[in-house]
Coordinates of C-alpha atoms and ligand atoms in Angstrom, one line a residue:
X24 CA 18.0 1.8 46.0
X25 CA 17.5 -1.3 43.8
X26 CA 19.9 -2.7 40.9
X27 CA 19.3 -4.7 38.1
X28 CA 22.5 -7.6 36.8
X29 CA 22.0 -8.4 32.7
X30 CA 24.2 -7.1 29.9
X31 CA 24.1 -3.3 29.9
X32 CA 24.7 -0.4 27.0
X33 CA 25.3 2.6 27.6
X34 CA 26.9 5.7 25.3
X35 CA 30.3 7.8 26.2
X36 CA 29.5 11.5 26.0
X37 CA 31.1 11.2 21.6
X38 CA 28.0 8.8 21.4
X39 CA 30.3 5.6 21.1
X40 CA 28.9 2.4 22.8
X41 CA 30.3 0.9 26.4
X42 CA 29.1 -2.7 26.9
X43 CA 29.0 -4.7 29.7
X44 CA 28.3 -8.2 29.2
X45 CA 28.4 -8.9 32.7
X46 CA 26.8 -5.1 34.3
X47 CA 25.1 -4.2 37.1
X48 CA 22.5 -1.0 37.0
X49 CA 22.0 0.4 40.2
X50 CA 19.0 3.6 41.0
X51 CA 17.8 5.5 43.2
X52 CA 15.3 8.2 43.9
X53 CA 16.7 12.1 43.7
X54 CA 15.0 14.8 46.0
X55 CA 12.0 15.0 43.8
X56 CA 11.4 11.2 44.5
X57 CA 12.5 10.3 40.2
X58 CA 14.3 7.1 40.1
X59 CA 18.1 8.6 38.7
X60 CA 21.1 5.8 37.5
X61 CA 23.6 5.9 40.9
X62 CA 25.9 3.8 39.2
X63 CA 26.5 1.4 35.8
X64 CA 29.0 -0.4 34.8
X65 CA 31.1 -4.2 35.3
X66 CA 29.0 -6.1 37.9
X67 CA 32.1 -7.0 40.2
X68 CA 33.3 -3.0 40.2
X69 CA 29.8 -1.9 40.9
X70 CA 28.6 -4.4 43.2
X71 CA 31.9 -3.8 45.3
X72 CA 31.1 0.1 45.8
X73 CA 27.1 -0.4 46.6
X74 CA 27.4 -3.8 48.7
X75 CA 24.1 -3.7 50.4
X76 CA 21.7 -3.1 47.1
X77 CA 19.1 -5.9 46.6
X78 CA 20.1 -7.0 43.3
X79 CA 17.0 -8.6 40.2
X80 CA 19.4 -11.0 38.4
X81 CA 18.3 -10.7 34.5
X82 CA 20.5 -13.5 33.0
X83 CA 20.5 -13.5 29.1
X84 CA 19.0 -10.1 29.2
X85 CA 20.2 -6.7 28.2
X86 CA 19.2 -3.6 29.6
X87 CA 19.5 0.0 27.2
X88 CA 18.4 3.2 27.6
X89 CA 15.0 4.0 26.3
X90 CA 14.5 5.1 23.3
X91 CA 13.7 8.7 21.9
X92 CA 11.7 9.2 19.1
X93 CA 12.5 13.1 18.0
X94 CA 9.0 13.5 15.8
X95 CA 5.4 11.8 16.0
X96 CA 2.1 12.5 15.7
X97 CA -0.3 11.1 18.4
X98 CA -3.4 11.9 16.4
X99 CA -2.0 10.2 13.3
X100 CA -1.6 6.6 15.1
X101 CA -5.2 5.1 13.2
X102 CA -3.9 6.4 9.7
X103 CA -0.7 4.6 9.8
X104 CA -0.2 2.6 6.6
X105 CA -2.3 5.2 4.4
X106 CA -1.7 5.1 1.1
X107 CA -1.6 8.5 -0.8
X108 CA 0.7 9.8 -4.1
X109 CA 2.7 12.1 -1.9
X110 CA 2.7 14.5 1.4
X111 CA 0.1 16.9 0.1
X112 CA -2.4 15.1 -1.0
X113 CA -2.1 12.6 2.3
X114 CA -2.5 15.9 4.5
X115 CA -5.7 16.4 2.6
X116 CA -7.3 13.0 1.8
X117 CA -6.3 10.9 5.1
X118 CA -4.7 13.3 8.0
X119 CA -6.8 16.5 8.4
X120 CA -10.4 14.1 7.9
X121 CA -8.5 12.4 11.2
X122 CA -7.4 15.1 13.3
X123 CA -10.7 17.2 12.8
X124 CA -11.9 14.1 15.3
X125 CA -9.6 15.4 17.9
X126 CA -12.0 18.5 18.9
X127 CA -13.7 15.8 21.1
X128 CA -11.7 15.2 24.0
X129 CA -13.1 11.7 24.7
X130 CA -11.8 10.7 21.3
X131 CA -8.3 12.1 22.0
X132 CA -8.0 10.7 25.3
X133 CA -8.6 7.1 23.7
X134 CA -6.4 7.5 21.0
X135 CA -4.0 8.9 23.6
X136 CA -4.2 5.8 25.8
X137 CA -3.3 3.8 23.0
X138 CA -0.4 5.7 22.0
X139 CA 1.2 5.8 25.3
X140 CA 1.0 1.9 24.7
X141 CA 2.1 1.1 21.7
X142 CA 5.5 3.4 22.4
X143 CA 5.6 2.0 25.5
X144 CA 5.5 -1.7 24.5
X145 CA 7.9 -0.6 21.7
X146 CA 10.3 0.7 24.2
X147 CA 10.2 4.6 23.3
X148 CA 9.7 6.8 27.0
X149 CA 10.4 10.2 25.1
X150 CA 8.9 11.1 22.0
X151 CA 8.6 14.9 20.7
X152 CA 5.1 14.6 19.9
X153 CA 2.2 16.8 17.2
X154 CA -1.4 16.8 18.7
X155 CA -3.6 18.8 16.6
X156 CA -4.6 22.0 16.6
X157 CA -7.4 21.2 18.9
X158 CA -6.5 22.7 22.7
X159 CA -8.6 19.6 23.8
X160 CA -5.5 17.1 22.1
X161 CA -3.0 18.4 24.1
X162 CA -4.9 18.2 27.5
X163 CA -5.8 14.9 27.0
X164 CA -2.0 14.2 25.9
X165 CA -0.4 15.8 28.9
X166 CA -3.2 14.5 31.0
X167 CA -2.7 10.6 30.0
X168 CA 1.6 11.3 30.4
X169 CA 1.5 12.6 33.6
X170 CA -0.7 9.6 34.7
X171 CA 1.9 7.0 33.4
X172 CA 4.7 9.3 35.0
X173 CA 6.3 10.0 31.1
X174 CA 9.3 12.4 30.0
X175 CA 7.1 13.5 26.8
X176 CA 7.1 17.1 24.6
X177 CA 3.9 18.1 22.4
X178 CA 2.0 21.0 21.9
X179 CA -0.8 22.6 20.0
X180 CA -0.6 22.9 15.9
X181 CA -0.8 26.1 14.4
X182 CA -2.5 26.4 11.0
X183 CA -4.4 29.3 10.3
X184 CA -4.6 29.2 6.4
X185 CA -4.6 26.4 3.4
X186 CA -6.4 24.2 6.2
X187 CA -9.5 22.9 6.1
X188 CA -12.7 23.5 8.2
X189 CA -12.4 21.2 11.6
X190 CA -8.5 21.7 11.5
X191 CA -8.0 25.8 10.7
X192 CA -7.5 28.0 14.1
X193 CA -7.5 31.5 14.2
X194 CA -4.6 33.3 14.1
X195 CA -4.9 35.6 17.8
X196 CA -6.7 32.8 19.5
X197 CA -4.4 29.9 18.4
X198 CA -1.4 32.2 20.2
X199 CA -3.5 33.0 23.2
X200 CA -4.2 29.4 23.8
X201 CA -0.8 27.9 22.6
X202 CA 0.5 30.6 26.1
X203 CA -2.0 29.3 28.0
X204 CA -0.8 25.5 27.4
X205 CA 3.0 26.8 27.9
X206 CA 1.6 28.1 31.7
X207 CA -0.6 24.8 32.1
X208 CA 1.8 22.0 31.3
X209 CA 5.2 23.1 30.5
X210 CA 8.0 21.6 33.2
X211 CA 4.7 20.0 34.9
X212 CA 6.4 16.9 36.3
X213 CA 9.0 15.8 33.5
X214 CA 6.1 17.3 30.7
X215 CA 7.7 19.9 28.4
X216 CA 5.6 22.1 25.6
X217 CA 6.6 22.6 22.2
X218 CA 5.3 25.6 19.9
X219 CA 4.2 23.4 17.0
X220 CA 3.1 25.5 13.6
X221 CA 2.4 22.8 11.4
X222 CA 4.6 24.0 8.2
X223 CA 5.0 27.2 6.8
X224 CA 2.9 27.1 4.2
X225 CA -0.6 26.6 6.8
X226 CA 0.5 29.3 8.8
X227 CA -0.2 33.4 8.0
X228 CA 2.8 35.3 8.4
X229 CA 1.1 36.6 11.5
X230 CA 1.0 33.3 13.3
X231 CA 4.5 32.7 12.6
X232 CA 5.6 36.1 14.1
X233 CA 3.5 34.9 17.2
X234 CA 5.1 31.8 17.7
X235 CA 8.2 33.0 17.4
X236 CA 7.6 35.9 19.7
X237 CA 6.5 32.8 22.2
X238 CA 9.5 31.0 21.3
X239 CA 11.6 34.2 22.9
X240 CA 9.3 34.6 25.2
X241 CA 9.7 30.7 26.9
X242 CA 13.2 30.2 25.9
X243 CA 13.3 26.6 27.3
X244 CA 10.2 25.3 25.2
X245 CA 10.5 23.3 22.2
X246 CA 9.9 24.8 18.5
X247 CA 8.6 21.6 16.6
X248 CA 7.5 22.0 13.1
X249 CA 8.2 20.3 9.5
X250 CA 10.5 21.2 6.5
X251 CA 11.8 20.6 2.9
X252 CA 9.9 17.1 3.0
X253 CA 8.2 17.0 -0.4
X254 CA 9.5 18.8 -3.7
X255 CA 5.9 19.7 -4.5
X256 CA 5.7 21.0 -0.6
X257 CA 9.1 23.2 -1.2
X258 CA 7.8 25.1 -4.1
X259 CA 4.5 25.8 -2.3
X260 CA 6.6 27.4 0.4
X261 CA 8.8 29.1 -2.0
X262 CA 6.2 30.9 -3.6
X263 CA 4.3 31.8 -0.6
X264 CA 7.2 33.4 1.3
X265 CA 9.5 34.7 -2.1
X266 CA 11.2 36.7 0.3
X267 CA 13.3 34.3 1.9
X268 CA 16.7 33.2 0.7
X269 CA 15.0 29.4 1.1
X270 CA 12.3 27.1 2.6
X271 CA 14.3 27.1 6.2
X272 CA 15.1 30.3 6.4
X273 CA 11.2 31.3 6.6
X274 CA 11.5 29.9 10.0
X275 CA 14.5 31.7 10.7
X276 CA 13.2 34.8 9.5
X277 CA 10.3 34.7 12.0
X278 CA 12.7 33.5 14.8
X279 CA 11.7 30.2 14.6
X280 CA 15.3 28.4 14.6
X281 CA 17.1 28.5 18.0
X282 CA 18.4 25.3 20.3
X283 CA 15.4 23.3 20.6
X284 CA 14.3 23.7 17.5
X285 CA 13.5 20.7 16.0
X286 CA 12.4 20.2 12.3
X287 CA 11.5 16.9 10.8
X288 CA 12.4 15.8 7.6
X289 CA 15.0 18.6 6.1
X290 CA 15.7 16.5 3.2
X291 CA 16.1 19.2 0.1
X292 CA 18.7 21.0 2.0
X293 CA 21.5 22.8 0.8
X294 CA 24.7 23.7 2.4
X295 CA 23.7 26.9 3.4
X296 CA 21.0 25.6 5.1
X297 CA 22.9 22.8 6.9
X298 CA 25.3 25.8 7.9
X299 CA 22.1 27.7 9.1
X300 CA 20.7 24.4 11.2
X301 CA 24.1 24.3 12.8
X302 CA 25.2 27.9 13.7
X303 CA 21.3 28.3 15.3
X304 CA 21.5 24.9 17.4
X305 CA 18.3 23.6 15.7
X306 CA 17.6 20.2 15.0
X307 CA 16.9 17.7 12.4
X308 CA 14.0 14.7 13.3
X309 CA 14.9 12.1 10.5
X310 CA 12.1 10.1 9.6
X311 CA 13.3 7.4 7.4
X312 CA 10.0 5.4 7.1
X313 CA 7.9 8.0 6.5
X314 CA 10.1 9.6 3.8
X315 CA 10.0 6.2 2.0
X316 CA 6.4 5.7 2.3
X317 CA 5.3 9.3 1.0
X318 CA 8.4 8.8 -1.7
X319 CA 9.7 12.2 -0.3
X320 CA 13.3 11.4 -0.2
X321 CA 16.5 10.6 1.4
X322 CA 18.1 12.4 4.1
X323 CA 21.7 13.4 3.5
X324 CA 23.3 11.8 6.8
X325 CA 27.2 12.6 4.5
X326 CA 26.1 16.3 3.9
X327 CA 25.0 16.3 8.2
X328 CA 27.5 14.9 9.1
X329 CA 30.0 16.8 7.0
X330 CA 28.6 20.7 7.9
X331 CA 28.1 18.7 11.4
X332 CA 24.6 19.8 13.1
X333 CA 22.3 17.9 15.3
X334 CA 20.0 15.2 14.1
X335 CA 18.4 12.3 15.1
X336 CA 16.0 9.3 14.3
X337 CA 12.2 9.5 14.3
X338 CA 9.3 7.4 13.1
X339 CA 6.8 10.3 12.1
X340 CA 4.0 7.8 12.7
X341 CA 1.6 7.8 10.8
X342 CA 3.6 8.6 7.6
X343 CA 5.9 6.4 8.9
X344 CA 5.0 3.1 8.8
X345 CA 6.3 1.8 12.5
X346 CA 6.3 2.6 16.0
X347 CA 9.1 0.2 16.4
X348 CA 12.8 2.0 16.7
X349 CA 14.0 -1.2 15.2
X350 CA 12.1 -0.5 12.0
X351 CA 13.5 3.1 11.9
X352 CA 16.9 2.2 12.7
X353 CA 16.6 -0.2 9.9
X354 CA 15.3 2.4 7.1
X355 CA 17.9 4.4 8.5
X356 CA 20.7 2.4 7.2
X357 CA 19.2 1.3 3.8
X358 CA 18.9 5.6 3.4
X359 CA 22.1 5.8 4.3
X360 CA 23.5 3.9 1.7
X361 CA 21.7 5.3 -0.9
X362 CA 23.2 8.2 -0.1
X363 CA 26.8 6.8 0.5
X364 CA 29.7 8.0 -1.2
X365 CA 32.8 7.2 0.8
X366 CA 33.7 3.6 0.9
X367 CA 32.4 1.4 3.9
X368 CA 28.8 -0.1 4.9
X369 CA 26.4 3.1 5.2
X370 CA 25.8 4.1 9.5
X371 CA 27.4 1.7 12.3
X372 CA 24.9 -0.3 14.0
X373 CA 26.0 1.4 17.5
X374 CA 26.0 4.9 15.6
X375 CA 22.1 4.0 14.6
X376 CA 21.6 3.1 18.2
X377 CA 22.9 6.4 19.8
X378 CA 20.7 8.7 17.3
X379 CA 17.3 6.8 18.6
X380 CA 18.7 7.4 22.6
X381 CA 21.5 9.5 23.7
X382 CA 22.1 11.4 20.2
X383 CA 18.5 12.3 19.9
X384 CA 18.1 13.5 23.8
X385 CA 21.4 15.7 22.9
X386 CA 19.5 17.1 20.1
X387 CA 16.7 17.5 21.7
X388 CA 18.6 19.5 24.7
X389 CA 18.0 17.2 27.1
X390 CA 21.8 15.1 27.5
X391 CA 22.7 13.7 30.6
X392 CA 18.9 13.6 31.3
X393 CA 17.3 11.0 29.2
X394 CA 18.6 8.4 26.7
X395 CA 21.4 6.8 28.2
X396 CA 22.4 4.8 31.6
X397 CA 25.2 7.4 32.8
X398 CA 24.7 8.2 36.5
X399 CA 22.4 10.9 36.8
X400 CA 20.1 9.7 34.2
X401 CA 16.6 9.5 34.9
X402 CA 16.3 5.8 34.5
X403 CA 13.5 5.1 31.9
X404 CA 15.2 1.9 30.5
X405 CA 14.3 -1.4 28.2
X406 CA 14.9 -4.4 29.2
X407 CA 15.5 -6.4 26.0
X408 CA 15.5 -10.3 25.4
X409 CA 17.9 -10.7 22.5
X410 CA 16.2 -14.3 22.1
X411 CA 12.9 -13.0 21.5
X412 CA 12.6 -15.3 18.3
X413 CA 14.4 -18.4 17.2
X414 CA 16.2 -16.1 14.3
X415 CA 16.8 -13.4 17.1
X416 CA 18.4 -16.6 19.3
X417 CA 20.5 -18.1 16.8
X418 CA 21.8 -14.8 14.8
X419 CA 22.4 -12.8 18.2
X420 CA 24.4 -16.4 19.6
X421 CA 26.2 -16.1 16.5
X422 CA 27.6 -12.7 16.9
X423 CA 31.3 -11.9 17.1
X424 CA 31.3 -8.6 18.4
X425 CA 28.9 -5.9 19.8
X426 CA 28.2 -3.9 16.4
X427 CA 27.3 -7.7 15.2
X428 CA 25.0 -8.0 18.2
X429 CA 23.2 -4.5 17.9
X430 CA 23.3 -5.1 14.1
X431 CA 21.4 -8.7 14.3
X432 CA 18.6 -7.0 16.8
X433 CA 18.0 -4.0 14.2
X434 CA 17.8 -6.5 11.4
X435 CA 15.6 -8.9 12.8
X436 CA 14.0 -6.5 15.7
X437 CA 10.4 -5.5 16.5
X438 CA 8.2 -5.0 19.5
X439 CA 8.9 -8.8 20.8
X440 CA 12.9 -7.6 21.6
X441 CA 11.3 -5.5 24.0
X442 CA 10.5 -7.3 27.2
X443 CA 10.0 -4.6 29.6
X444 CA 10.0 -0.9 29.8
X445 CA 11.0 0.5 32.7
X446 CA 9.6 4.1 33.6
X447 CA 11.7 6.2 36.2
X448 CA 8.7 6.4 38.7
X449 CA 8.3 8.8 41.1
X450 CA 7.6 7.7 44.7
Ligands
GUN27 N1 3.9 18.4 6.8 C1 2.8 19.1 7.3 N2 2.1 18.3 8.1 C2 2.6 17.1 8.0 C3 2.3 15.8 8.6 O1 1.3 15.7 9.4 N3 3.1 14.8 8.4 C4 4.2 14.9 7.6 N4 5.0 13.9 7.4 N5 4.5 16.1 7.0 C5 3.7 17.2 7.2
ZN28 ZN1 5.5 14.7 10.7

C-alpha cells in the first residue's frame, strides 16, 4: 500500500463535494493487481487506522479524481480549431478528408499516441471515445490504452450512406466487424466497446437495426452516437426517418436508447424527449465548446435538470476547441447562464466539477468505479498545483471557501494546473 498527504476532493454519492484540506489518500492493489482507494479522508483519522503506510507528503497540492470526458473523437485531434459555417458542412470540408487517413494503421497509431497524451497531460484517464469507421482505428486505439494501462470506451463508426468514399462502410460488413471488435477488446483489461453509428442520418435503416440488435446482444457495451446538434442536422433527420415522433426517438425506435447510451449534444430537445432520455437510462455528453464553435446551440441544463436524466460534460474535440476540462467546465457555466431562468449564478463550481468526474462515470454506468476517491475506486487521480501561475497563486490564496477555490482553478485553469496524472497501474 502507498498513500499520498495534500488537499483531497472527493464527491458524496448526491455528487456534493467533501474537502480535506489536510487528507491523506491511501491504495492498494485488488486481486487483479489494479491500484483501488483503501481509504480517504482527514490525515489524522486515516493515518491512525493504516499506521504503517509509507506516506509521499504533497504540501500545497491537491489531489482529485481524474477526469471523464463522456464524448471525443481521437481521429479529430489535428482538426481542432477548424473553422466551418456549421456541423454539416465541417463533417464535409474538414472531418471526413481527416478520418479517411485513418485506413492506415500507422497513421492512427501516431495520432493515437498523441491523444493518449494530450488527455493525459490534461488530466482526463476516461474518455468515451469515436475512432472512425476504419477497423484499423480502433485496434490501434485499444492497442495504445492497454499499453498505458487506461479505463477508455471507443468503437467503430457506422456510416453506410450520405458519407463519402474513404469514410462509407458497408452495411453487413460494418456489423460483422463492429462483433468482432466487441469479442476482441471489450472488458480486455479495463477497455470497454461502444457501438458507435455516427448519426442517424449516415446510417441505412438496416445498419441501425444491426447495431441495435448488437446493443441487445452485449448488453454491457456502450451505445455512443450524436443527436439534435445542428437545426440544419434535425431537419435532415426528420425527413429521412418521417416516421418517428422526433429526431431521438429514431434511435429509440431501432433500440438504440438503453443505460449506456450515450448521445452527445441533445440540444433541440423537447420535454418528451427529455422524458424519453430519462425513462430509457440513456445519457446526455454535453459539449459546450464545441456547440459554441459550430454555433449549434445551448444545452438546456434547467429543462435536464427539471425532467431530471443523466448528463455530463465533454469536450467533443475537435469541434470543441480544448482538451482541457478546465476549458469545458468554463463554457459550461457561460451556457448555463444563457439559459438561466431562476435567480442565482448559472451551475456551482463543485456541481461543474462532479459532471467532468463522478457525475459523468455515473452516467456513463460506471459509479463507484472511476471518477471519484471513495474507497473502492480505481485510483486514476490528478495531482493538481493550484499555484501553477502567479494569477492561479494569488486568486486561489485569496479564496474564502471551497466553491471559491474550485471556481478560481476553472476560471483561470488549463493544462499547467495539472501536475501529475496518476494511472491506477496494474502490478
Ligand atoms: N455529427 C455527426 N458526426 C459528428 C462529428 O464528428 N462531430 C460532431 N460534433 N457532430 C457530428
Ligand atoms: Zn462529436
Amino acid at each position: 500500500m502507498q498513500a499520498y498527504r495534500a488537499s483531497l476532493l472527493r464527491f458524496d454519492p448526491e455528487g456534493r463535494p467533501i474537502y480535506d484540506e489536510d487528507g491523506l489518500l491511501v491504495v492498494g492493489p485488488d486481486p487483479q493487481g489494479r491500484q483501488r482507494v483503501v481509504a480517504a479522508g482527514d490525515f489524522r483519522e486515516v493515518k491512525a487506522r493504516h499506521p504503517k503506510v509509507a506516506v509521499s507528503h504533497l504540501p500545497g497540492r491537491i489531489l482529485a479524481p481524474g477526469f471523464v470526458d463522456m464524448h471525443i473523437h481521437f481521429p479529430q485531434t489535428d482538426i481542432i480549431g477548424a473553422p466551418a459555417d456549421g456541423l454539416l458542412p465541417w463533417l464535409e470540408n474538414y472531418t471526413f478528408p481527416a478520418e479517411s487517413r485513418f485506413a492506415d494503421p500507422a497513421h492512427s497509431a501516431e495520432v493515437a499516441e498523441v491523444f493518449f497524451d494530450e488527455l493525459l497531460r490534461n488530466g482526463v484517464t476516461t474518455s468515451l471515445t469515436f475512432a472512425t469507421s476504419h477497423p484499423a482505428s480502433v485496434d490501434a486505439f485499444f492497442e495504445v490504452a492497454e499499453r498505458r494501462r487506461l479505463r477508455m470506451i471507443s468503437g467503430k463508426v457506422l456510416q453506410d450512406r450520405h458519407s463519402p468514399d474513404g469514410v462509407r462502410d458497408e452495411t453487413e460488413r460494418s456489423l460483422t466487424d463492429t462483433e468482432d471488435l466487441i469479442r476482441r477488446w471489450h472488458q480486455v483489461d479495463r477497455l470497454g466497446y461502444a457501438i458507435t453509428p455516427r448519426f442517424a442520418p449516415t446510417s441505412t435503416d438496416a445498419q441501425l437495426r444491426g447495431a441495435g440488435e448488437l446493443a441487445a446482444r452485449y448488453p454491457d457495451t456502450w451505445i455512443h452516437s450524436h443527436v439534435a446538434e445542428n437545426k440544419d442536422e434535425v431537419k435532415w433527420a426528420r425527413e429521412l426517418f418521417p416516421g418517428a415522433r422526433s429526431y431521438l426517438d429514431v434511435y429509440n425506435g431501432f433500440g438504440l436508447m438503453r443505460e449506456r447510451a450515450v448521445y452527445a449534444h441533445c440540444i433541440h430537445f423537447d420535454d418528451d424527449d427529455r422524458r424519453l432520455m430519462r425513462d430509457t437510462g440513456t445519457a446526455s455528453a454535453v459539449s459546450p465548446t464545441s456547440n459554441l464553435f459550430l454555433g449549434s446551440g445551448f444545452f438546456d441544463f434547467e429543462g435536464a435538470d427539471r425532467i431530471g436524466y443523466r448528463y455530463g460534460l465533454a469536450s467533443d474535440v475537435g469541434g470543441g476547441t480544448s482538451f482541457s476540462p478546465f476549458a469545458t467546465m468554463m463554457a459550461a457555466y457561460y451556457v448555463g447562464r444563457e439559459g438561466q431562468t431562476k435567480p442565482g449564478v448559472s451551475i456551482a463550481p463543485s456541481a461543474l466539477w462532479w459532471r467532468h468526474t463522478g457525475g459523468a462515470a455515473e452516467a456513463l454506468g460506471l459509479a463507484g468505479v472511476i471518477g471519484n476517491l471513495q474507497p473502492g475506486c480505481e485510483a486514476d487521480f490528478v495531482v493538481i498545483d493550484p499555484k501553477a501561475t502567479p494569477m492561479l497563486a494569488r486568486k486561489t490564496g485569496l479564496a474564502a471557501n471551497l466553491e471559491e477555490l474550485l471556481f478560481s482553478m476553472i476560471v483561470l485553469g488549463d493544462d499547467r494546473l495539472i501536475e501529475r496524472t496518476v494511472i491506477s497501474q496494474a502490478l
